[in-house]
mmCIF file of C-alpha atoms in Angstrom:
data_model
loop_
_atom_site.group_PDB
_atom_site.id
_atom_site.type_symbol
_atom_site.label_atom_id
_atom_site.label_comp_id
_atom_site.label_asym_id
_atom_site.label_seq_id
_atom_site.Cartn_x
_atom_site.Cartn_y
_atom_site.Cartn_z
ATOM 1 C CA MET A 1 -0.283 -0.049 -0.123
ATOM 2 C CA GLY A 2 1.814 3.291 -1.203
ATOM 3 C CA SER A 3 2.000 5.512 1.292
ATOM 4 C CA CYS A 4 3.493 9.274 0.634
ATOM 5 C CA PHE A 5 5.102 10.838 3.331
ATOM 6 C CA VAL A 6 5.691 14.999 4.121
ATOM 7 C CA PRO A 7 8.808 15.974 5.006
ATOM 8 C CA VAL A 8 7.351 18.325 8.442
ATOM 9 C CA VAL A 9 9.861 21.292 9.580
ATOM 10 C CA ALA A 10 8.993 22.003 13.616
ATOM 11 C CA GLY A 11 7.440 25.138 13.762
ATOM 12 C CA ASP A 12 9.469 26.600 15.416
ATOM 13 C CA LYS A 13 12.279 26.330 12.606
ATOM 14 C CA ILE A 14 14.393 24.333 15.605
ATOM 15 C CA GLY A 15 13.315 21.102 15.837
ATOM 16 C CA PRO A 16 14.540 18.098 12.386
ATOM 17 C CA GLU A 17 12.642 16.967 9.801
ATOM 18 C CA ILE A 18 10.613 14.574 10.701
ATOM 19 C CA THR A 19 8.779 12.109 7.859
ATOM 20 C CA VAL A 20 5.479 12.009 8.557
ATOM 21 C CA SER A 21 3.758 9.268 6.912
ATOM 22 C CA LYS A 22 0.101 10.058 5.840
ATOM 23 C CA ALA A 23 -0.677 6.443 5.367
ATOM 24 C CA GLY A 24 -2.644 6.139 8.221
ATOM 25 C CA GLY A 25 -5.009 8.734 8.081
ATOM 26 C CA ASP A 26 -4.674 12.995 8.074
ATOM 27 C CA GLU A 27 -4.448 13.383 12.414
ATOM 28 C CA CYS A 28 -2.346 12.141 14.666
ATOM 29 C CA VAL A 29 -4.265 11.491 18.051
ATOM 30 C CA LEU A 30 -3.142 14.467 19.523
ATOM 31 C CA PRO A 31 -2.137 18.010 18.022
ATOM 32 C CA ALA A 32 1.900 18.092 16.716
ATOM 33 C CA ASP A 33 2.784 20.324 19.530
ATOM 34 C CA GLU A 34 1.154 18.627 22.167
ATOM 35 C CA ILE A 35 2.021 14.606 20.848
ATOM 36 C CA ARG A 36 5.944 15.903 20.655
ATOM 37 C CA ARG A 37 6.295 16.841 24.155
ATOM 38 C CA LEU A 38 3.424 14.359 25.811
ATOM 39 C CA HIS A 39 4.351 10.965 23.670
ATOM 40 C CA PRO A 40 6.453 9.490 26.714
ATOM 41 C CA GLY A 41 4.081 10.248 29.586
ATOM 42 C CA LEU A 42 1.205 8.968 26.984
ATOM 43 C CA LEU A 43 2.972 5.775 26.439
ATOM 44 C CA LYS A 44 3.637 5.065 29.706
ATOM 45 C CA HIS A 45 0.403 5.423 30.710
ATOM 46 C CA ASP A 46 -1.471 3.511 28.486
ATOM 47 C CA ARG A 47 0.972 0.849 28.247
ATOM 48 C CA ASN A 48 -0.426 0.177 32.050
ATOM 49 C CA SER A 49 -3.808 0.175 31.460
ATOM 50 C CA THR A 50 -3.204 -2.301 28.872
ATOM 51 C CA MET A 51 -0.654 -4.275 30.565
ATOM 52 C CA ARG A 52 -2.175 -4.422 34.023
ATOM 53 C CA GLU A 53 -5.514 -3.711 33.777
ATOM 54 C CA GLY A 54 -6.835 -5.152 30.293
ATOM 55 C CA ILE A 55 -7.548 -1.783 28.982
ATOM 56 C CA ARG A 56 -6.850 -2.171 25.013
ATOM 57 C CA THR A 57 -9.339 0.197 23.481
ATOM 58 C CA LEU A 58 -11.609 3.813 24.225
ATOM 59 C CA SER A 59 -15.175 3.127 24.772
ATOM 60 C CA ASP A 60 -16.566 4.259 21.420
ATOM 61 C CA GLY A 61 -13.873 0.726 20.217
ATOM 62 C CA GLY A 62 -10.975 3.186 18.963
ATOM 63 C CA HIS A 63 -7.536 2.282 20.212
ATOM 64 C CA LEU A 64 -5.555 3.842 22.929
ATOM 65 C CA LYS A 65 -3.997 7.161 22.185
ATOM 66 C CA GLY A 66 -0.873 5.094 23.201
ATOM 67 C CA SER A 67 -0.905 2.658 21.710
ATOM 68 C CA LEU A 68 2.439 1.750 19.884
ATOM 69 C CA LYS A 69 1.029 -0.431 17.506
ATOM 70 C CA ALA A 70 -1.156 2.239 16.367
ATOM 71 C CA CYS A 71 1.899 4.678 16.201
ATOM 72 C CA ILE A 72 3.838 2.103 13.867
ATOM 73 C CA ASN A 73 0.644 1.375 11.783
ATOM 74 C CA CYS A 74 -0.447 4.810 10.937
ATOM 75 C CA HIS A 75 3.077 6.033 10.643
ATOM 76 C CA ALA A 76 4.750 3.566 8.518
ATOM 77 C CA ILE A 77 7.071 4.535 5.528
ATOM 78 C CA LYS A 78 7.761 2.442 2.359
ATOM 79 C CA GLU A 79 11.287 2.348 0.413
ATOM 80 C CA ASP A 80 11.468 0.071 -2.227
ATOM 81 C CA GLY A 81 8.703 -1.419 -1.470
ATOM 82 C CA LYS A 82 9.469 -2.639 2.108
ATOM 83 C CA TYR A 83 8.634 -0.914 5.300
ATOM 84 C CA ILE A 84 11.528 0.864 7.260
ATOM 85 C CA ASN A 85 13.021 0.105 10.327
ATOM 86 C CA THR A 86 14.645 1.793 12.956
ATOM 87 C CA SER A 87 18.125 1.644 11.504
ATOM 88 C CA ASN A 88 16.696 3.494 8.537
ATOM 89 C CA PRO A 89 17.496 7.749 9.628
ATOM 90 C CA ASN A 90 13.858 7.923 7.389
ATOM 91 C CA HIS A 91 11.671 5.735 10.334
ATOM 92 C CA PHE A 92 9.376 8.047 12.037
ATOM 93 C CA CYS A 93 10.724 7.483 15.506
ATOM 94 C CA THR A 94 14.137 7.539 14.342
ATOM 95 C CA SER A 95 14.217 10.921 12.382
ATOM 96 C CA CYS A 96 13.387 13.030 15.562
ATOM 97 C CA HIS A 97 14.578 10.794 18.069
ATOM 98 C CA VAL A 98 18.420 10.925 15.765
ATOM 99 C CA TYR A 99 18.370 14.780 16.229
ATOM 100 C CA ALA A 100 17.294 15.192 20.022
ATOM 101 C CA GLY A 101 20.115 12.179 21.467
ATOM 102 C CA VAL A 102 17.244 10.481 23.066
ATOM 103 C CA SER A 103 17.983 6.823 22.157
ATOM 104 C CA PHE A 104 14.610 4.400 23.010
ATOM 105 C CA ASP A 105 14.629 0.749 23.764
ATOM 106 C CA CYS A 106 10.733 0.124 22.579
ATOM 107 C CA PHE A 107 11.822 -1.951 19.729
ATOM 108 C CA GLN A 108 14.224 -4.028 21.320
ATOM 109 C CA CYS A 109 10.735 -6.332 21.685
ATOM 110 C CA HIS A 110 8.030 -4.389 19.949
ATOM 111 C CA ARG A 111 7.630 -4.657 15.878
ATOM 112 C CA ASP A 112 8.875 -1.497 14.510
ATOM 113 C CA THR A 113 6.923 -2.056 11.094
ATOM 114 C CA PRO A 114 3.858 -2.557 10.511
ATOM 115 C CA GLU A 115 2.683 -6.476 10.717
ATOM 116 C CA LYS A 116 0.783 -6.905 7.175
ATOM 117 C CA MET B 1 -18.936 -42.801 29.304
ATOM 118 C CA SER B 2 -15.743 -40.488 28.407
ATOM 119 C CA SER B 3 -17.421 -41.022 24.590
ATOM 120 C CA LYS B 4 -20.718 -39.314 25.820
ATOM 121 C CA ALA B 5 -19.024 -36.506 27.680
ATOM 122 C CA SER B 6 -17.152 -35.533 24.356
ATOM 123 C CA ASN B 7 -20.282 -35.952 22.280
ATOM 124 C CA GLN B 8 -21.763 -33.518 24.912
ATOM 125 C CA THR B 9 -18.461 -31.145 24.620
ATOM 126 C CA THR B 10 -18.569 -31.167 20.838
ATOM 127 C CA GLU B 11 -22.348 -29.939 20.407
ATOM 128 C CA GLN B 12 -21.448 -27.753 23.703
ATOM 129 C CA SER B 13 -18.297 -26.210 21.773
ATOM 130 C CA LYS B 14 -20.094 -25.343 18.024
ATOM 131 C CA THR B 15 -22.757 -23.310 20.320
ATOM 132 C CA ASP B 16 -20.493 -21.779 22.796
ATOM 133 C CA LEU B 17 -18.645 -20.783 19.188
ATOM 134 C CA THR B 18 -21.584 -18.846 17.811
ATOM 135 C CA LYS B 19 -22.274 -17.808 21.598
ATOM 136 C CA ARG B 20 -19.058 -16.013 21.767
ATOM 137 C CA LYS B 21 -18.803 -14.890 17.528
ATOM 138 C CA PHE B 22 -22.647 -13.299 18.397
ATOM 139 C CA LEU B 23 -21.612 -11.875 21.927
ATOM 140 C CA SER B 24 -17.763 -10.335 20.441
ATOM 141 C CA GLY B 25 -19.575 -9.004 17.791
ATOM 142 C CA THR B 26 -17.684 -7.565 14.581
ATOM 143 C CA VAL B 27 -15.416 -5.213 16.070
ATOM 144 C CA THR B 28 -13.116 -5.519 18.914
ATOM 145 C CA GLY B 29 -13.636 -3.993 21.716
ATOM 146 C CA SER B 30 -17.296 -2.624 20.985
ATOM 147 C CA MET B 31 -19.562 -2.706 23.679
ATOM 148 C CA VAL B 32 -22.030 -5.840 23.377
ATOM 149 C CA ALA B 33 -24.744 -6.927 25.427
ATOM 150 C CA ALA B 34 -24.194 -9.581 27.464
ATOM 151 C CA GLY B 35 -27.259 -10.917 28.776
ATOM 152 C CA VAL B 36 -30.016 -8.424 29.902
ATOM 153 C CA SER B 37 -29.297 -5.011 30.544
ATOM 154 C CA VAL B 38 -30.701 -2.889 33.032
ATOM 155 C CA ALA B 39 -28.526 0.302 32.911
ATOM 156 C CA PRO B 40 -25.688 0.422 31.300
ATOM 157 C CA GLY B 41 -22.810 -1.233 32.459
ATOM 158 C CA ILE B 42 -25.305 -2.882 34.517
ATOM 159 C CA PHE B 43 -26.380 -6.586 33.434
ATOM 160 C CA LEU B 44 -28.927 -8.999 34.856
ATOM 161 C CA THR B 45 -26.863 -12.199 33.570
ATOM 162 C CA GLN B 46 -23.469 -12.343 32.784
ATOM 163 C CA VAL B 47 -23.065 -14.368 30.050
ATOM 164 C CA ALA B 48 -18.736 -14.798 30.334
ATOM 165 C CA GLN B 49 -18.181 -16.836 27.166
ATOM 166 C CA ALA B 50 -15.680 -14.173 25.958
ATOM 167 C CA ARG B 51 -14.275 -10.656 26.771
ATOM 168 C CA THR B 52 -17.009 -8.847 25.516
ATOM 169 C CA ASN B 53 -15.752 -4.978 26.759
ATOM 170 C CA THR B 54 -11.957 -4.263 26.389
ATOM 171 C CA SER B 55 -12.341 -0.472 27.368
ATOM 172 C CA ALA B 56 -13.100 -1.218 30.631
ATOM 173 C CA ALA B 57 -10.900 -2.845 33.169
ATOM 174 C CA VAL B 58 -11.100 -6.728 33.691
ATOM 175 C CA THR B 59 -12.380 -8.068 36.648
ATOM 176 C CA SER B 60 -12.337 -11.035 38.483
ATOM 177 C CA ASP B 61 -15.724 -12.169 37.532
ATOM 178 C CA VAL B 62 -14.229 -14.417 34.881
ATOM 179 C CA ARG B 63 -11.203 -17.038 36.122
ATOM 180 C CA TRP B 64 -10.033 -18.429 32.861
ATOM 181 C CA GLY B 65 -8.825 -22.146 32.691
ATOM 182 C CA ILE B 66 -8.220 -24.827 30.220
ATOM 183 C CA VAL B 67 -9.001 -28.386 30.987
ATOM 184 C CA ILE B 68 -6.222 -30.867 28.894
ATOM 185 C CA ASP B 69 -7.624 -34.251 28.531
ATOM 186 C CA THR B 70 -4.445 -35.980 28.113
ATOM 187 C CA THR B 71 -5.993 -39.548 27.259
ATOM 188 C CA LYS B 72 -6.583 -38.328 23.504
ATOM 189 C CA LYS B 73 -4.525 -39.552 21.307
ATOM 190 C CA VAL B 74 -3.429 -35.754 20.136
ATOM 191 C CA ASP B 75 -0.092 -35.521 18.849
ATOM 192 C CA TRP B 76 0.722 -32.671 21.072
ATOM 193 C CA ASN B 77 3.506 -31.029 19.334
ATOM 194 C CA LYS B 78 0.485 -29.660 16.775
ATOM 195 C CA CYS B 79 -0.329 -27.605 20.122
ATOM 196 C CA VAL B 80 3.102 -26.235 20.251
ATOM 197 C CA ASP B 81 3.804 -25.343 16.222
ATOM 198 C CA ALA B 82 0.341 -23.722 17.044
ATOM 199 C CA CYS B 83 1.965 -21.410 19.736
ATOM 200 C CA ASN B 84 5.314 -20.686 18.161
ATOM 201 C CA ARG B 85 3.395 -19.780 15.277
ATOM 202 C CA GLU B 86 1.220 -17.395 17.100
ATOM 203 C CA HIS B 87 3.941 -15.997 18.983
ATOM 204 C CA GLY B 88 6.468 -15.707 17.052
ATOM 205 C CA LEU B 89 9.418 -18.021 19.086
ATOM 206 C CA GLY B 90 11.970 -20.114 17.900
ATOM 207 C CA ASN B 91 13.836 -16.829 16.294
ATOM 208 C CA GLU B 92 16.184 -17.307 18.717
ATOM 209 C CA THR B 93 18.459 -18.210 16.250
ATOM 210 C CA LYS B 94 21.855 -17.669 18.609
ATOM 211 C CA SER B 95 20.803 -19.784 21.470
ATOM 212 C CA ASN B 96 21.329 -23.029 21.976
ATOM 213 C CA GLN B 97 18.097 -26.099 22.761
ATOM 214 C CA GLU B 98 18.347 -25.409 26.438
ATOM 215 C CA GLN B 99 17.901 -22.052 25.977
ATOM 216 C CA LYS B 100 15.311 -21.282 23.555
ATOM 217 C CA THR B 101 11.858 -20.536 24.743
ATOM 218 C CA GLU B 102 9.405 -22.821 24.708
ATOM 219 C CA TYR B 103 6.032 -21.675 26.003
ATOM 220 C CA ILE B 104 4.696 -25.192 26.154
ATOM 221 C CA ARG B 105 6.808 -28.469 26.468
ATOM 222 C CA VAL B 106 5.913 -31.884 26.355
ATOM 223 C CA VAL B 107 6.201 -34.232 28.848
ATOM 224 C CA LYS B 108 6.294 -37.745 29.431
ATOM 225 C CA VAL B 109 5.552 -39.467 32.572
ATOM 226 C CA LYS B 110 5.221 -42.804 33.166
ATOM 227 C CA ASN B 111 4.014 -44.568 36.604
ATOM 228 C CA LYS B 112 7.017 -47.142 37.098
ATOM 229 C CA THR B 113 4.480 -49.768 39.335
ATOM 230 C CA THR B 114 1.802 -50.265 37.065
ATOM 231 C CA GLY B 115 3.839 -48.745 33.370
ATOM 232 C CA TYR B 116 0.688 -46.426 32.840
ATOM 233 C CA SER B 117 2.403 -43.548 31.061
ATOM 234 C CA SER B 118 0.815 -39.903 29.655
ATOM 235 C CA THR B 119 2.188 -37.667 27.706
ATOM 236 C CA LEU B 120 0.637 -34.320 28.163
ATOM 237 C CA PRO B 121 1.301 -30.616 27.299
ATOM 238 C CA VAL B 122 2.930 -28.323 30.085
ATOM 239 C CA MET B 123 2.354 -24.517 30.049
ATOM 240 C CA CYS B 124 1.968 -22.319 32.877
ATOM 241 C CA GLN B 125 -0.662 -23.363 34.730
ATOM 242 C CA HIS B 126 -2.146 -19.980 35.364
ATOM 243 C CA CYS B 127 -2.441 -20.350 39.419
ATOM 244 C CA GLU B 128 -4.775 -18.751 41.635
ATOM 245 C CA THR B 129 -1.588 -17.900 43.930
ATOM 246 C CA PRO B 130 1.173 -17.941 41.759
ATOM 247 C CA PRO B 131 4.804 -18.081 42.983
ATOM 248 C CA CYS B 132 6.169 -16.683 40.295
ATOM 249 C CA VAL B 133 4.199 -13.238 41.112
ATOM 250 C CA ASP B 134 5.324 -13.646 45.391
ATOM 251 C CA VAL B 135 9.003 -13.550 44.474
ATOM 252 C CA CYS B 136 9.093 -10.879 41.247
ATOM 253 C CA PRO B 137 11.171 -7.808 42.883
ATOM 254 C CA THR B 138 9.257 -5.238 40.105
ATOM 255 C CA GLY B 139 6.418 -6.475 39.643
ATOM 256 C CA ALA B 140 6.473 -7.718 36.328
ATOM 257 C CA SER B 141 5.134 -11.323 37.196
ATOM 258 C CA MET B 142 1.882 -10.567 37.200
ATOM 259 C CA LYS B 143 -2.003 -12.443 37.680
ATOM 260 C CA ARG B 144 -4.692 -10.138 35.887
ATOM 261 C CA GLU B 145 -7.741 -9.904 37.563
ATOM 262 C CA ASP B 146 -9.161 -12.698 35.238
ATOM 263 C CA GLY B 147 -6.503 -15.396 36.148
ATOM 264 C CA ILE B 148 -4.037 -15.048 33.475
ATOM 265 C CA VAL B 149 -0.475 -15.108 34.615
ATOM 266 C CA TYR B 150 1.903 -13.067 32.671
ATOM 267 C CA VAL B 151 5.158 -11.186 32.853
ATOM 268 C CA ASP B 152 4.866 -6.941 32.268
ATOM 269 C CA ARG B 153 7.880 -7.468 29.982
ATOM 270 C CA HIS B 154 7.974 -3.001 30.199
ATOM 271 C CA LEU B 155 9.144 -4.250 34.279
ATOM 272 C CA CYS B 156 11.403 -7.020 33.751
ATOM 273 C CA ILE B 157 14.693 -6.588 34.682
ATOM 274 C CA GLY B 158 15.846 -10.388 33.884
ATOM 275 C CA CYS B 159 16.726 -11.246 37.534
ATOM 276 C CA ARG B 160 15.165 -14.821 36.827
ATOM 277 C CA TYR B 161 13.855 -15.227 40.241
ATOM 278 C CA CYS B 162 10.931 -16.412 38.764
ATOM 279 C CA MET B 163 11.749 -19.449 36.541
ATOM 280 C CA MET B 164 13.329 -20.657 39.662
ATOM 281 C CA ALA B 165 9.849 -20.205 41.770
ATOM 282 C CA CYS B 166 7.808 -21.541 38.969
ATOM 283 C CA PRO B 167 7.381 -25.526 39.764
ATOM 284 C CA TYR B 168 6.264 -26.048 36.396
ATOM 285 C CA LYS B 169 9.540 -24.696 34.635
ATOM 286 C CA ALA B 170 6.854 -22.768 32.386
ATOM 287 C CA ARG B 171 9.196 -19.648 32.384
ATOM 288 C CA SER B 172 11.879 -18.481 29.631
ATOM 289 C CA PHE B 173 14.444 -16.234 29.262
ATOM 290 C CA VAL B 174 15.667 -14.670 26.175
ATOM 291 C CA HIS B 175 18.930 -14.299 25.748
ATOM 292 C CA GLU B 176 19.572 -12.775 22.526
ATOM 293 C CA THR B 177 18.417 -9.662 20.048
ATOM 294 C CA LEU B 178 15.074 -10.423 18.696
ATOM 295 C CA THR B 179 13.973 -9.215 15.736
ATOM 296 C CA ASP B 180 10.582 -9.333 13.499
ATOM 297 C CA GLN B 181 8.538 -9.995 16.331
ATOM 298 C CA LYS B 182 4.576 -10.487 16.587
ATOM 299 C CA GLU B 183 2.818 -7.193 16.732
ATOM 300 C CA ASN B 184 0.142 -8.569 19.455
ATOM 301 C CA THR B 185 3.622 -10.683 21.462
ATOM 302 C CA PRO B 186 5.889 -8.204 21.868
ATOM 303 C CA ARG B 187 9.195 -9.774 23.467
ATOM 304 C CA GLY B 188 12.560 -9.006 23.461
ATOM 305 C CA LYS B 189 16.591 -9.833 24.805
ATOM 306 C CA GLY B 190 17.068 -9.944 28.970
ATOM 307 C CA CYS B 191 13.329 -10.284 29.566
ATOM 308 C CA VAL B 192 11.303 -13.590 30.749
ATOM 309 C CA GLU B 193 8.179 -15.102 28.966
ATOM 310 C CA SER B 194 5.499 -17.893 29.458
ATOM 311 C CA CYS B 195 2.591 -18.804 28.364
ATOM 312 C CA ASN B 196 0.179 -15.793 28.659
ATOM 313 C CA MET B 197 -2.775 -18.205 27.537
ATOM 314 C CA CYS B 198 -3.027 -15.841 24.365
ATOM 315 C CA VAL B 199 -4.739 -13.028 26.210
ATOM 316 C CA ASN B 200 -4.034 -10.684 22.673
ATOM 317 C CA ARG B 201 -6.586 -13.364 21.252
ATOM 318 C CA ILE B 202 -8.636 -13.707 24.260
ATOM 319 C CA ASP B 203 -9.151 -10.177 24.666
ATOM 320 C CA GLN B 204 -10.758 -10.660 20.909
ATOM 321 C CA GLY B 205 -12.887 -13.358 21.966
ATOM 322 C CA LEU B 206 -10.561 -16.201 20.576
ATOM 323 C CA LYS B 207 -9.790 -18.888 22.614
ATOM 324 C CA PRO B 208 -5.888 -19.864 22.600
ATOM 325 C CA ALA B 209 -4.310 -21.078 19.554
ATOM 326 C CA CYS B 210 -3.115 -24.122 21.763
ATOM 327 C CA VAL B 211 -6.863 -25.080 22.296
ATOM 328 C CA ASP B 212 -7.831 -24.256 18.699
ATOM 329 C CA ALA B 213 -4.987 -26.800 17.882
ATOM 330 C CA SER B 214 -5.984 -29.595 19.926
ATOM 331 C CA GLU B 215 -8.391 -30.980 18.143
ATOM 332 C CA GLY B 216 -10.804 -30.848 20.766
ATOM 333 C CA ALA B 217 -8.676 -32.445 23.331
ATOM 334 C CA MET B 218 -8.618 -29.206 25.202
ATOM 335 C CA ILE B 219 -11.589 -26.783 26.572
ATOM 336 C CA PHE B 220 -10.931 -23.342 27.628
ATOM 337 C CA GLY B 221 -13.441 -21.060 29.056
ATOM 338 C CA ASP B 222 -14.490 -19.642 32.613
ATOM 339 C CA LEU B 223 -14.074 -21.338 35.151
ATOM 340 C CA ASN B 224 -16.221 -19.195 37.248
ATOM 341 C CA ASP B 225 -19.305 -19.677 35.391
ATOM 342 C CA LYS B 226 -21.012 -22.891 35.948
ATOM 343 C CA SER B 227 -22.858 -23.519 33.042
ATOM 344 C CA SER B 228 -19.540 -22.561 30.597
ATOM 345 C CA GLU B 229 -18.340 -25.914 28.884
ATOM 346 C CA ILE B 230 -15.292 -26.239 30.892
ATOM 347 C CA SER B 231 -17.209 -26.212 34.014
ATOM 348 C CA LYS B 232 -19.950 -28.438 32.759
ATOM 349 C CA PHE B 233 -16.973 -31.253 32.157
ATOM 350 C CA LEU B 234 -14.914 -30.505 35.092
ATOM 351 C CA ALA B 235 -17.836 -31.257 37.059
ATOM 352 C CA ILE B 236 -18.410 -34.489 35.383
ATOM 353 C CA GLN B 237 -14.852 -35.746 35.196
ATOM 354 C CA ASN B 238 -12.204 -36.487 37.717
ATOM 355 C CA THR B 239 -9.142 -33.880 36.662
ATOM 356 C CA LYS B 240 -6.365 -33.064 38.981
ATOM 357 C CA GLN B 241 -3.574 -30.683 38.969
ATOM 358 C CA ILE B 242 0.322 -30.933 38.345
ATOM 359 C CA ARG B 243 1.809 -30.987 41.764
ATOM 360 C CA ALA B 244 -1.703 -30.393 43.694
ATOM 361 C CA ASP B 245 0.093 -30.654 46.698
ATOM 362 C CA LEU B 246 1.202 -27.001 46.171
ATOM 363 C CA ARG B 247 -1.876 -25.461 46.613
ATOM 364 C CA LEU B 248 -1.682 -23.400 44.290
ATOM 365 C CA ASN B 249 -5.204 -24.129 42.576
ATOM 366 C CA THR B 250 -4.073 -23.963 39.069
ATOM 367 C CA GLY B 251 -6.379 -22.983 36.160
ATOM 368 C CA VAL B 252 -5.017 -25.296 33.898
ATOM 369 C CA ARG B 253 -6.247 -28.752 34.823
ATOM 370 C CA TYR B 254 -5.516 -32.259 33.360
ATOM 371 C CA GLN B 255 -7.415 -35.330 32.805
ATOM 372 C CA GLY B 256 -5.697 -38.745 32.714
ATOM 373 C CA ILE B 257 -2.644 -37.926 34.405
#
C-alpha cells in the first residue's frame, strides 16, 4: 500500500525534519506540539492500562491514544516497496530521536514495522 | 462414559462458538450486551464466554481456565507449533536448545509401578496464587484480575527469580536480540516470558492457539461460570492439577494423569 510522506519542519524552526507518513490518516491522536512533548507519558500511561488492567480500546471502540502498535501502523514508511525499520534514518521515530539524541528501547521488544 | 462426555463437549463447543461470535461482535472492543441490560454497564445475567468489553478494566468475575484431556490421541507438538506460530517463537537463532523459549513443553511421564504412561503439554498453569508473582522484585510477573498470569516485560529486569520459583518450569529467558516479533506478542532480550494463555486472542473473543489446534482435547473457558462448557466438564469428569500438593489452585487441569 503506497504511502506519501511529507517532510515536516518544526513550527519553531528548531526541530528536525521529521518524515510523517500519511498512510494511516490525516490526524495524529494529539496535535503535533502536544504529541511531541507528551508522547512518553502517554505511551507509559496507556501501556499500564493495557498490561495491568487489560484495557485495549476506548469506549467508542477505537485504539488507545498511547498504542505503540497504532503509531507504527499509521506512521509506517516504505522505501523500495519495503517498510523501513529504526535503523533507517527516515523511520518516523528515528528521524526525531536521532536529532534529539534520545535513545529508546521500545523496539527491543516491539515491532518497528507493520506486521501486514 | 468418556465418549458420551466428549460428544457433549463437541456439541457444546459449536454452540459456544456461535455464542462467542455473537457476543464479541464484529468490532473488537465494541460494547456488546451480554445478558439483559437494565442500565449501561449493569447486567442481570453475565454470560462470560468471551471478553465483551475491552475498554473497561478486567474484573475477577471471570476466571479463565483450560482442561486438557491427555487420554485423547493428539500429537501435542501440533499445539506447540500453533503456539510458536501465534507468538513468533523460534526466532532465537543464536541460542542453544536449552536456551530457546518454550511456552509449552511436551512431557512424558510414566508410573514405574503400573507402567501407565501419559504424554501431556505443560505450559504456565496460571495458578491462583502464583509463586512467580510472589518472588518478582519489580512486579513484572503479574496475575491479571481474570486469572491470566504473565510477564509485564516493561518492568522485567531479567533476574530470573520467577524461573527458579516456578514449579512447572514454565518460564523462559530470552538470551539474544530478537527481530521481527509478532505485533501482538512483543518480546525481547533480557526479559523472561511464558505462556500468557494467548491473552491477545482472549481479548478478541478467541480461544488460545493451542486449544484451537488440540482437536477438541483441550477446553478453554470461564471457571467461574457454572454453565460454561469447561465447568460442566469439570463437574462430571475427574481432573487433576499437576503438583496439587503445592495448593496453588492452578487454572489448568488435566484428565488422565
